[in-house]
Amino acid sequence: MLRIFNRALLAATALCACAFSYAQDGLMISEAKVRQFLPAASSSVGYFTLENNSERERTLKAVELESLGRVEIHTHEHSDGMMKMRKLDSLTIGANSRIVLQPGGLHLMLFSPQQALSVDQTLKMTLIFADGERVNGQARVFSLIEKEQKRDSGSEHQHHHN
């Protein structure tokens, strides 16, 4: 039954490839994007949503992105009255839950670009889990200017959690 559901989910996902959603074995990646490297910057950031629609916990160990030498999973945390970033060795996603990598929270740190990234370019992305499972998807490159323009126009969608 789960296999039939996954195939249906994959078929539905294929119909909306424009939204960059990818599903495999109960895991769904959506809204994957990476910020274009700023001039002279040695790092950038990436975000995505990961849904675990299965009955078992999953542990994300690594993310690979085409054209990037190194990708790390990071979180923000308050320490001594300051917001600090901390690298995570893994990220656990509970059964039937989702995590959102976004500004100010969990996110990807991107290093060592092997070539310049162009806005709206798509990069192959692979999520690697502790059990050896690999889930493939794509991430769209966006610019910081694009983000600032959206914020200024008020069109950037904000989520508020209480």
Tab-separated table of N, CA and C in Angstrom:
chain	number	residue	atom	x	y	z
A	1	MET	N	0.826	-1.192	0.000
A	1	MET	CA	0.000	0.000	0.000
A	1	MET	C	0.874	1.261	0.000
A	2	LEU	N	1.925	1.243	0.820
A	2	LEU	CA	2.819	2.399	0.877
A	2	LEU	C	3.496	2.625	-0.472
A	3	ARG	N	3.859	1.538	-1.139
A	3	ARG	CA	4.507	1.654	-2.443
A	3	ARG	C	3.563	2.303	-3.459
A	4	ILE	N	2.281	1.932	-3.411
A	4	ILE	CA	1.295	2.529	-4.318
A	4	ILE	C	1.149	4.012	-4.009
A	5	PHE	N	1.097	4.354	-2.716
A	5	PHE	CA	0.997	5.757	-2.310
A	5	PHE	C	2.211	6.541	-2.817
A	6	ASN	N	3.400	5.979	-2.650
A	6	ASN	CA	4.619	6.665	-3.099
A	6	ASN	C	4.608	6.893	-4.596
A	7	ARG	N	4.147	5.894	-5.355
A	7	ARG	CA	4.079	6.066	-6.811
A	7	ARG	C	3.086	7.159	-7.169
A	8	ALA	N	1.944	7.198	-6.485
A	8	ALA	CA	0.954	8.240	-6.739
A	8	ALA	C	1.526	9.607	-6.386
A	9	LEU	N	2.251	9.678	-5.276
A	9	LEU	CA	2.868	10.928	-4.858
A	9	LEU	C	3.922	11.370	-5.871
A	10	LEU	N	4.713	10.432	-6.356
A	10	LEU	CA	5.709	10.762	-7.379
A	10	LEU	C	5.038	11.262	-8.649
A	11	ALA	N	3.945	10.625	-9.057
A	11	ALA	CA	3.225	11.046	-10.259
A	11	ALA	C	2.674	12.453	-10.068
A	12	ALA	N	2.097	12.712	-8.912
A	12	ALA	CA	1.554	14.044	-8.621
A	12	ALA	C	2.674	15.075	-8.590
A	13	THR	N	3.802	14.698	-8.028
A	13	THR	CA	4.947	15.600	-7.948
A	13	THR	C	5.471	15.921	-9.343
A	14	ALA	N	5.499	14.930	-10.222
A	14	ALA	CA	5.994	15.136	-11.582
A	14	ALA	C	5.146	16.158	-12.323
A	15	LEU	N	3.863	16.214	-12.011
A	15	LEU	CA	2.977	17.166	-12.659
A	15	LEU	C	3.313	18.595	-12.265
A	16	CYS	N	3.917	18.778	-11.098
A	16	CYS	CA	4.226	20.117	-10.622
A	16	CYS	C	5.731	20.278	-10.420
A	17	ALA	N	6.506	19.843	-11.387
A	17	ALA	CA	7.962	19.969	-11.294
A	17	ALA	C	8.377	21.433	-11.181
A	18	CYS	N	7.482	22.328	-11.624
A	18	CYS	CA	7.772	23.758	-11.557
A	18	CYS	C	8.016	24.221	-10.121
A	19	ALA	N	7.441	23.525	-9.160
A	19	ALA	CA	7.590	23.915	-7.753
A	19	ALA	C	8.814	23.266	-7.120
A	20	PHE	N	9.570	22.510	-7.891
A	20	PHE	CA	10.749	21.820	-7.386
A	20	PHE	C	10.446	20.977	-6.161
A	21	SER	N	9.482	20.080	-6.290
A	21	SER	CA	9.164	19.134	-5.222
A	21	SER	C	9.571	17.747	-5.692
A	22	TYR	N	10.180	16.985	-4.815
A	22	TYR	CA	10.646	15.633	-5.149
A	22	TYR	C	10.293	14.711	-4.010
A	23	ALA	N	9.751	13.549	-4.343
A	23	ALA	CA	9.339	12.594	-3.308
A	23	ALA	C	9.967	11.235	-3.574
A	24	GLN	N	10.335	10.561	-2.506
A	24	GLN	CA	10.907	9.220	-2.611
A	24	GLN	C	10.764	8.537	-1.259
A	25	ASP	N	10.181	7.358	-1.261
A	25	ASP	CA	10.044	6.539	-0.042
A	25	ASP	C	9.495	7.317	1.152
A	26	GLY	N	8.471	8.117	0.909
A	26	GLY	CA	7.844	8.849	1.999
A	26	GLY	C	8.529	10.154	2.355
A	27	LEU	N	9.636	10.462	1.712
A	27	LEU	CA	10.333	11.727	1.953
A	27	LEU	C	10.044	12.677	0.800
A	28	MET	N	9.739	13.927	1.116
A	28	MET	CA	9.491	14.907	0.069
A	28	MET	C	10.306	16.163	0.325
A	29	ILE	N	11.048	16.574	-0.696
A	29	ILE	CA	11.838	17.801	-0.666
A	29	ILE	C	11.071	18.843	-1.463
A	30	SER	N	10.913	20.034	-0.902
A	30	SER	CA	10.275	21.105	-1.664
A	30	SER	C	10.939	22.444	-1.342
A	31	GLU	N	10.683	23.418	-2.204
A	31	GLU	CA	11.169	24.795	-2.019
A	31	GLU	C	12.676	24.865	-1.802
A	32	ALA	N	13.419	24.002	-2.476
A	32	ALA	CA	14.884	23.999	-2.326
A	32	ALA	C	15.485	25.151	-3.118
A	33	LYS	N	16.306	25.950	-2.428
A	33	LYS	CA	16.947	27.075	-3.100
A	33	LYS	C	18.279	27.383	-2.434
A	34	VAL	N	19.188	27.909	-3.232
A	34	VAL	CA	20.497	28.318	-2.728
A	34	VAL	C	20.751	29.756	-3.178
A	35	ARG	N	21.343	30.528	-2.277
A	35	ARG	CA	21.628	31.917	-2.622
A	35	ARG	C	22.912	31.995	-3.428
A	36	GLN	N	22.872	32.782	-4.472
A	36	GLN	CA	24.050	33.038	-5.288
A	36	GLN	C	25.149	33.600	-4.382
A	37	PHE	N	26.385	33.197	-4.611
A	37	PHE	CA	27.497	33.712	-3.808
A	37	PHE	C	27.667	35.203	-4.094
A	38	LEU	N	27.852	35.982	-3.041
A	38	LEU	CA	28.111	37.408	-3.211
A	38	LEU	C	29.559	37.580	-3.668
A	39	PRO	N	29.871	38.682	-4.357
A	39	PRO	CA	31.253	38.894	-4.803
A	39	PRO	C	32.224	38.796	-3.624
A	40	ALA	N	33.278	38.052	-3.809
A	40	ALA	CA	34.351	37.862	-2.815
A	40	ALA	C	33.917	37.075	-1.579
A	41	ALA	N	32.694	36.539	-1.558
A	41	ALA	CA	32.234	35.751	-0.407
A	41	ALA	C	32.730	34.315	-0.529
A	42	SER	N	33.104	33.732	0.608
A	42	SER	CA	33.588	32.349	0.595
A	42	SER	C	32.489	31.361	0.959
A	43	SER	N	31.304	31.893	1.339
A	43	SER	CA	30.205	30.997	1.687
A	43	SER	C	28.872	31.605	1.265
A	44	SER	N	27.868	30.746	1.228
A	44	SER	CA	26.512	31.179	0.946
A	44	SER	C	25.575	30.280	1.743
A	45	VAL	N	24.279	30.368	1.478
A	45	VAL	CA	23.296	29.604	2.243
A	45	VAL	C	22.315	28.891	1.327
A	46	GLY	N	21.670	27.868	1.896
A	46	GLY	CA	20.641	27.129	1.172
A	46	GLY	C	19.498	26.768	2.102
A	47	TYR	N	18.322	26.614	1.517
A	47	TYR	CA	17.124	26.317	2.291
A	47	TYR	C	16.273	25.280	1.569
A	48	PHE	N	15.472	24.545	2.300
A	48	PHE	CA	14.475	23.648	1.719
A	48	PHE	C	13.547	23.147	2.815
A	49	THR	N	12.462	22.537	2.397
A	49	THR	CA	11.532	21.892	3.320
A	49	THR	C	11.639	20.397	3.087
A	50	LEU	N	11.692	19.624	4.168
A	50	LEU	CA	11.759	18.168	4.074
A	50	LEU	C	10.621	17.572	4.888
A	51	GLU	N	9.768	16.831	4.202
A	51	GLU	CA	8.653	16.155	4.864
A	51	GLU	C	8.952	14.667	4.925
A	52	ASN	N	8.705	14.089	6.097
A	52	ASN	CA	8.862	12.654	6.292
A	52	ASN	C	7.456	12.085	6.479
A	53	ASN	N	6.879	11.590	5.394
A	53	ASN	CA	5.521	11.050	5.429
A	53	ASN	C	5.535	9.543	5.649
A	54	SER	N	6.522	9.070	6.375
A	54	SER	CA	6.615	7.633	6.666
A	54	SER	C	6.392	7.415	8.159
A	55	GLU	N	6.344	6.155	8.538
A	55	GLU	CA	6.101	5.795	9.934
A	55	GLU	C	7.397	5.631	10.732
A	56	ARG	N	8.538	5.972	10.104
A	56	ARG	CA	9.798	5.819	10.828
A	56	ARG	C	10.604	7.119	10.806
A	57	GLU	N	11.352	7.310	11.872
A	57	GLU	CA	12.235	8.458	12.003
A	57	GLU	C	13.347	8.338	10.961
A	58	ARG	N	13.803	9.455	10.422
A	58	ARG	CA	14.900	9.471	9.459
A	58	ARG	C	15.971	10.421	9.986
A	59	THR	N	17.233	10.122	9.678
A	59	THR	CA	18.336	10.977	10.106
A	59	THR	C	19.135	11.413	8.889
A	60	LEU	N	19.084	12.708	8.605
A	60	LEU	CA	19.828	13.294	7.501
A	60	LEU	C	21.265	13.495	7.949
A	61	LYS	N	22.214	12.907	7.215
A	61	LYS	CA	23.633	13.003	7.576
A	61	LYS	C	24.388	14.022	6.717
A	62	ALA	N	23.972	14.181	5.459
A	62	ALA	CA	24.728	15.059	4.567
A	62	ALA	C	23.854	15.516	3.407
A	63	VAL	N	24.253	16.646	2.824
A	63	VAL	CA	23.607	17.169	1.622
A	63	VAL	C	24.710	17.462	0.619
A	64	GLU	N	24.506	17.011	-0.597
A	64	GLU	CA	25.445	17.320	-1.683
A	64	GLU	C	24.725	18.202	-2.689
A	65	LEU	N	25.420	19.227	-3.157
A	65	LEU	CA	24.880	20.110	-4.186
A	65	LEU	C	25.880	20.207	-5.324
A	66	GLU	N	25.378	20.006	-6.521
A	66	GLU	CA	26.198	20.099	-7.721
A	66	GLU	C	26.946	21.432	-7.741
A	67	SER	N	28.206	21.405	-8.125
A	67	SER	CA	29.063	22.588	-8.267
A	67	SER	C	29.539	23.198	-6.950
A	68	LEU	N	29.229	22.546	-5.815
A	68	LEU	CA	29.701	23.072	-4.532
A	68	LEU	C	30.602	22.051	-3.868
A	69	GLY	N	31.739	22.509	-3.391
A	69	GLY	CA	32.716	21.620	-2.792
A	69	GLY	C	32.294	21.070	-1.445
A	70	ARG	N	31.597	21.898	-0.638
A	70	ARG	CA	31.226	21.449	0.700
A	70	ARG	C	29.881	22.056	1.088
A	71	VAL	N	29.048	21.236	1.712
A	71	VAL	CA	27.747	21.684	2.214
A	71	VAL	C	27.627	21.198	3.648
A	72	GLU	N	27.276	22.108	4.558
A	72	GLU	CA	27.114	21.754	5.967
A	72	GLU	C	25.710	22.125	6.426
A	73	ILE	N	25.184	21.342	7.355
A	73	ILE	CA	23.900	21.643	7.974
A	73	ILE	C	24.191	22.467	9.229
A	74	HIS	N	23.530	23.617	9.360
A	74	HIS	CA	23.759	24.511	10.500
A	74	HIS	C	22.442	24.868	11.167
A	75	THR	N	22.543	25.318	12.405
A	75	THR	CA	21.410	25.859	13.130
A	75	THR	C	21.835	27.158	13.798
A	76	HIS	N	20.865	27.973	14.151
A	76	HIS	CA	21.111	29.174	14.951
A	76	HIS	C	20.672	28.870	16.370
A	77	GLU	N	21.425	29.341	17.323
A	77	GLU	CA	21.007	29.186	18.722
A	77	GLU	C	21.473	30.388	19.524
A	78	HIS	N	20.721	30.696	20.581
A	78	HIS	CA	21.091	31.799	21.471
A	78	HIS	C	22.135	31.307	22.458
A	79	SER	N	23.216	32.057	22.591
A	79	SER	CA	24.265	31.720	23.538
A	79	SER	C	24.858	33.020	24.062
A	80	ASP	N	24.852	33.182	25.375
A	80	ASP	CA	25.389	34.390	26.012
A	80	ASP	C	24.773	35.663	25.433
A	81	GLY	N	23.471	35.636	25.180
A	81	GLY	CA	22.774	36.807	24.673
A	81	GLY	C	23.009	37.107	23.211
A	82	MET	N	23.697	36.198	22.518
A	82	MET	CA	23.974	36.406	21.094
A	82	MET	C	23.451	35.238	20.284
A	83	MET	N	23.114	35.511	19.033
A	83	MET	CA	22.700	34.459	18.110
A	83	MET	C	23.956	33.915	17.446
A	84	LYS	N	24.179	32.607	17.540
A	84	LYS	CA	25.367	31.986	16.957
A	84	LYS	C	24.958	30.819	16.074
A	85	MET	N	25.778	30.572	15.052
A	85	MET	CA	25.567	29.410	14.197
A	85	MET	C	26.343	28.232	14.746
A	86	ARG	N	25.775	27.041	14.571
A	86	ARG	CA	26.466	25.826	15.006
A	86	ARG	C	26.252	24.754	13.940
A	87	LYS	N	27.341	24.093	13.570
A	87	LYS	CA	27.275	23.003	12.602
A	87	LYS	C	26.658	21.770	13.267
A	88	LEU	N	25.769	21.089	12.525
A	88	LEU	CA	25.161	19.849	13.000
A	88	LEU	C	25.740	18.671	12.219
A	89	ASP	N	26.032	17.584	12.915
A	89	ASP	CA	26.533	16.380	12.244
A	89	ASP	C	25.402	15.589	11.603
A	90	SER	N	24.181	15.785	12.116
A	90	SER	CA	23.017	15.112	11.546
A	90	SER	C	21.771	15.877	11.959
A	91	LEU	N	20.680	15.547	11.308
A	91	LEU	CA	19.409	16.201	11.578
A	91	LEU	C	18.338	15.127	11.545
A	92	THR	N	17.637	14.937	12.660
A	92	THR	CA	16.628	13.883	12.755
A	92	THR	C	15.255	14.444	12.430
A	93	ILE	N	14.537	13.731	11.560
A	93	ILE	CA	13.183	14.098	11.166
A	93	ILE	C	12.269	13.000	11.661
A	94	GLY	N	11.394	13.327	12.598
A	94	GLY	CA	10.488	12.342	13.169
A	94	GLY	C	9.520	11.782	12.139
A	95	ALA	N	8.909	10.658	12.464
A	95	ALA	CA	7.895	10.058	11.596
A	95	ALA	C	6.746	11.046	11.410
A	96	ASN	N	6.228	11.110	10.200
A	96	ASN	CA	5.081	11.972	9.876
A	96	ASN	C	5.269	13.409	10.353
A	97	SER	N	6.439	13.958	10.068
A	97	SER	CA	6.707	15.342	10.446
A	97	SER	C	7.475	16.038	9.335
A	98	ARG	N	7.747	17.308	9.541
A	98	ARG	CA	8.516	18.063	8.545
A	98	ARG	C	9.435	19.038	9.237
A	99	ILE	N	10.518	19.360	8.541
A	99	ILE	CA	11.435	20.383	9.013
A	99	ILE	C	11.594	21.405	7.897
A	100	VAL	N	11.807	22.637	8.294
A	100	VAL	CA	11.971	23.712	7.331
A	100	VAL	C	13.321	24.360	7.582
A	101	LEU	N	14.164	24.352	6.576
A	101	LEU	CA	15.435	25.064	6.639
A	101	LEU	C	15.154	26.444	6.070
A	102	GLN	N	15.384	27.492	6.882
A	102	GLN	CA	14.994	28.847	6.501
A	102	GLN	C	15.894	29.862	7.197
A	103	PRO	N	15.866	31.115	6.730
A	103	PRO	CA	16.681	32.148	7.380
A	103	PRO	C	16.365	32.230	8.877
A	104	GLY	N	17.407	32.349	9.700
A	104	GLY	CA	17.238	32.490	11.135
A	104	GLY	C	17.044	31.184	11.881
A	105	GLY	N	17.082	30.063	11.178
A	105	GLY	CA	16.894	28.764	11.822
A	105	GLY	C	17.836	27.741	11.218
A	106	LEU	N	17.341	26.529	11.054
A	106	LEU	CA	18.123	25.508	10.357
A	106	LEU	C	18.387	26.004	8.939
A	107	HIS	N	19.580	25.723	8.416
A	107	HIS	CA	19.920	26.124	7.053
A	107	HIS	C	21.151	25.356	6.592
A	108	LEU	N	21.444	25.458	5.322
A	108	LEU	CA	22.673	24.885	4.769
A	108	LEU	C	23.698	25.992	4.624
A	109	MET	N	24.940	25.695	4.949
A	109	MET	CA	26.053	26.593	4.636
A	109	MET	C	26.778	25.968	3.454
A	110	LEU	N	27.030	26.784	2.444
A	110	LEU	CA	27.616	26.325	1.191
A	110	LEU	C	29.010	26.920	1.037
A	111	PHE	N	29.962	26.076	0.632
A	111	PHE	CA	31.352	26.507	0.511
A	111	PHE	C	31.964	26.000	-0.800
A	112	SER	N	33.054	26.627	-1.206
A	112	SER	CA	33.896	26.179	-2.317
A	112	SER	C	33.140	25.942	-3.622
A	113	PRO	N	32.529	27.011	-4.173
A	113	PRO	CA	31.861	26.824	-5.471
A	113	PRO	C	32.889	26.493	-6.551
A	114	GLN	N	32.567	25.521	-7.374
A	114	GLN	CA	33.487	25.114	-8.433
A	114	GLN	C	33.291	25.945	-9.694
A	115	GLN	N	32.207	26.712	-9.715
A	115	GLN	CA	31.932	27.629	-10.820
A	115	GLN	C	30.954	28.679	-10.297
A	116	ALA	N	30.854	29.789	-11.021
A	116	ALA	CA	29.901	30.833	-10.613
A	116	ALA	C	28.476	30.303	-10.779
A	117	LEU	N	27.614	30.617	-9.835
A	117	LEU	CA	26.218	30.203	-9.912
A	117	LEU	C	25.393	31.345	-10.499
A	118	SER	N	24.520	31.012	-11.432
A	118	SER	CA	23.671	32.009	-12.078
A	118	SER	C	22.271	31.960	-11.496
A	119	VAL	N	21.662	33.125	-11.343
A	119	VAL	CA	20.294	33.204	-10.836
A	119	VAL	C	19.376	32.371	-11.728
A	120	ASP	N	18.490	31.621	-11.099
A	120	ASP	CA	17.525	30.714	-11.735
A	120	ASP	C	18.157	29.433	-12.292
A	121	GLN	N	19.462	29.269	-12.123
A	121	GLN	CA	20.110	28.002	-12.476
A	121	GLN	C	19.570	26.934	-11.525
A	122	THR	N	19.465	25.690	-11.991
A	122	THR	CA	19.067	24.613	-11.087
A	122	THR	C	20.268	23.708	-10.848
A	123	LEU	N	20.424	23.308	-9.601
A	123	LEU	CA	21.529	22.440	-9.191
A	123	LEU	C	20.961	21.117	-8.710
A	124	LYS	N	21.620	20.029	-9.082
A	124	LYS	CA	21.237	18.722	-8.557
A	124	LYS	C	21.563	18.686	-7.070
A	125	MET	N	20.630	18.171	-6.286
A	125	MET	CA	20.799	18.100	-4.842
A	125	MET	C	20.557	16.663	-4.401
A	126	THR	N	21.393	16.150	-3.512
A	126	THR	CA	21.218	14.804	-2.976
A	126	THR	C	21.243	14.877	-1.461
A	127	LEU	N	20.202	14.340	-0.831
A	127	LEU	CA	20.152	14.226	0.621
A	127	LEU	C	20.578	12.811	0.976
A	128	ILE	N	21.524	12.671	1.899
A	128	ILE	CA	22.068	11.373	2.276
A	128	ILE	C	21.701	11.100	3.729
A	129	PHE	N	21.062	9.963	3.954
A	129	PHE	CA	20.566	9.617	5.283
A	129	PHE	C	21.462	8.585	5.954
A	130	ALA	N	21.333	8.468	7.267
A	130	ALA	CA	22.196	7.602	8.079
A	130	ALA	C	22.143	6.146	7.632
A	131	ASP	N	20.997	5.701	7.101
A	131	ASP	CA	20.869	4.306	6.664
A	131	ASP	C	21.388	4.088	5.250
A	132	GLY	N	21.998	5.124	4.644
A	132	GLY	CA	22.547	5.010	3.302
A	132	GLY	C	21.574	5.429	2.211
A	133	GLU	N	20.337	5.685	2.574
A	133	GLU	CA	19.340	6.123	1.592
A	133	GLU	C	19.740	7.476	1.025
A	134	ARG	N	19.491	7.654	-0.275
A	134	ARG	CA	19.800	8.908	-0.959
A	134	ARG	C	18.525	9.398	-1.635
A	135	VAL	N	18.181	10.651	-1.422
A	135	VAL	CA	17.012	11.245	-2.056
A	135	VAL	C	17.504	12.396	-2.927
A	136	ASN	N	17.139	12.360	-4.198
A	136	ASN	CA	17.595	13.362	-5.151
A	136	ASN	C	16.533	14.425	-5.398
A	137	GLY	N	16.995	15.619	-5.674
A	137	GLY	CA	16.110	16.721	-6.009
A	137	GLY	C	16.892	17.787	-6.739
A	138	GLN	N	16.317	18.970	-6.825
A	138	GLN	CA	16.991	20.105	-7.444
A	138	GLN	C	16.731	21.345	-6.612
A	139	ALA	N	17.691	22.256	-6.645
A	139	ALA	CA	17.564	23.528	-5.945
A	139	ALA	C	17.749	24.653	-6.953
A	140	ARG	N	16.976	25.712	-6.791
A	140	ARG	CA	17.066	26.874	-7.668
A	140	ARG	C	17.977	27.919	-7.032
A	141	VAL	N	18.805	28.548	-7.847
A	141	VAL	CA	19.695	29.610	-7.370
A	141	VAL	C	18.923	30.926	-7.373
A	142	PHE	N	18.972	31.646	-6.237
A	142	PHE	CA	18.337	32.956	-6.164
A	142	PHE	C	19.381	33.990	-5.748
A	143	SER	N	19.051	35.263	-5.964
A	143	SER	CA	19.994	36.324	-5.597
A	143	SER	C	19.519	37.044	-4.343
A	144	LEU	N	20.456	37.622	-3.612
A	144	LEU	CA	20.118	38.402	-2.431
A	144	LEU	C	19.284	39.608	-2.843
A	145	ILE	N	19.576	40.170	-3.996
A	145	ILE	CA	18.828	41.329	-4.499
A	145	ILE	C	17.360	40.943	-4.696
A	146	GLU	N	17.118	39.762	-5.285
A	146	GLU	CA	15.751	39.267	-5.489
A	146	GLU	C	15.022	39.178	-4.154
A	147	LYS	N	15.691	38.674	-3.136
A	147	LYS	CA	15.087	38.532	-1.810
A	147	LYS	C	14.749	39.911	-1.236
A	148	GLU	N	15.675	40.864	-1.349
A	148	GLU	CA	15.442	42.205	-0.824
A	148	GLU	C	14.293	42.884	-1.561
A	149	GLN	N	14.203	42.711	-2.883
A	149	GLN	CA	13.111	43.309	-3.646
A	149	GLN	C	11.771	42.747	-3.195
A	150	LYS	N	11.714	41.422	-2.954
A	150	LYS	CA	10.470	40.812	-2.492
A	150	LYS	C	10.080	41.360	-1.128
A	151	ARG	N	11.067	41.517	-0.243
A	151	ARG	CA	10.783	42.026	1.092
A	151	ARG	C	10.266	43.464	1.001
A	152	ASP	N	10.924	44.292	0.153
A	152	ASP	CA	10.514	45.685	0.015
A	152	ASP	C	9.109	45.805	-0.557
A	153	SER	N	8.737	44.910	-1.448
A	153	SER	CA	7.409	44.988	-2.061
A	153	SER	C	6.349	44.331	-1.186
A	154	GLY	N	6.796	43.676	-0.103
A	154	GLY	CA	5.848	43.053	0.810
A	154	GLY	C	5.293	41.739	0.305
A	155	SER	N	5.882	41.200	-0.757
A	155	SER	CA	5.337	39.958	-1.322
A	155	SER	C	5.984	38.705	-0.739
A	156	GLU	N	6.991	38.874	0.094
A	156	GLU	CA	7.638	37.699	0.665
A	156	GLU	C	6.732	37.105	1.739
A	157	HIS	N	6.413	35.857	1.610
A	157	HIS	CA	5.502	35.170	2.520
A	157	HIS	C	6.224	34.865	3.826
A	158	GLN	N	5.612	35.215	4.930
A	158	GLN	CA	6.217	34.968	6.242
A	158	GLN	C	5.402	33.946	7.009
A	159	HIS	N	6.059	33.072	7.734
A	159	HIS	CA	5.394	32.109	8.599
A	159	HIS	C	5.607	32.540	10.040
A	160	HIS	N	4.544	32.504	10.808
A	160	HIS	CA	4.652	32.851	12.225
A	160	HIS	C	4.227	31.648	13.027
A	161	HIS	N	5.067	31.234	13.957
A	161	HIS	CA	4.774	30.079	14.810
A	161	HIS	C	4.629	30.549	16.249
A	162	ASN	N	3.574	30.147	16.880
A	162	ASN	CA	3.347	30.520	18.277
A	162	ASN	C	3.717	29.398	19.200
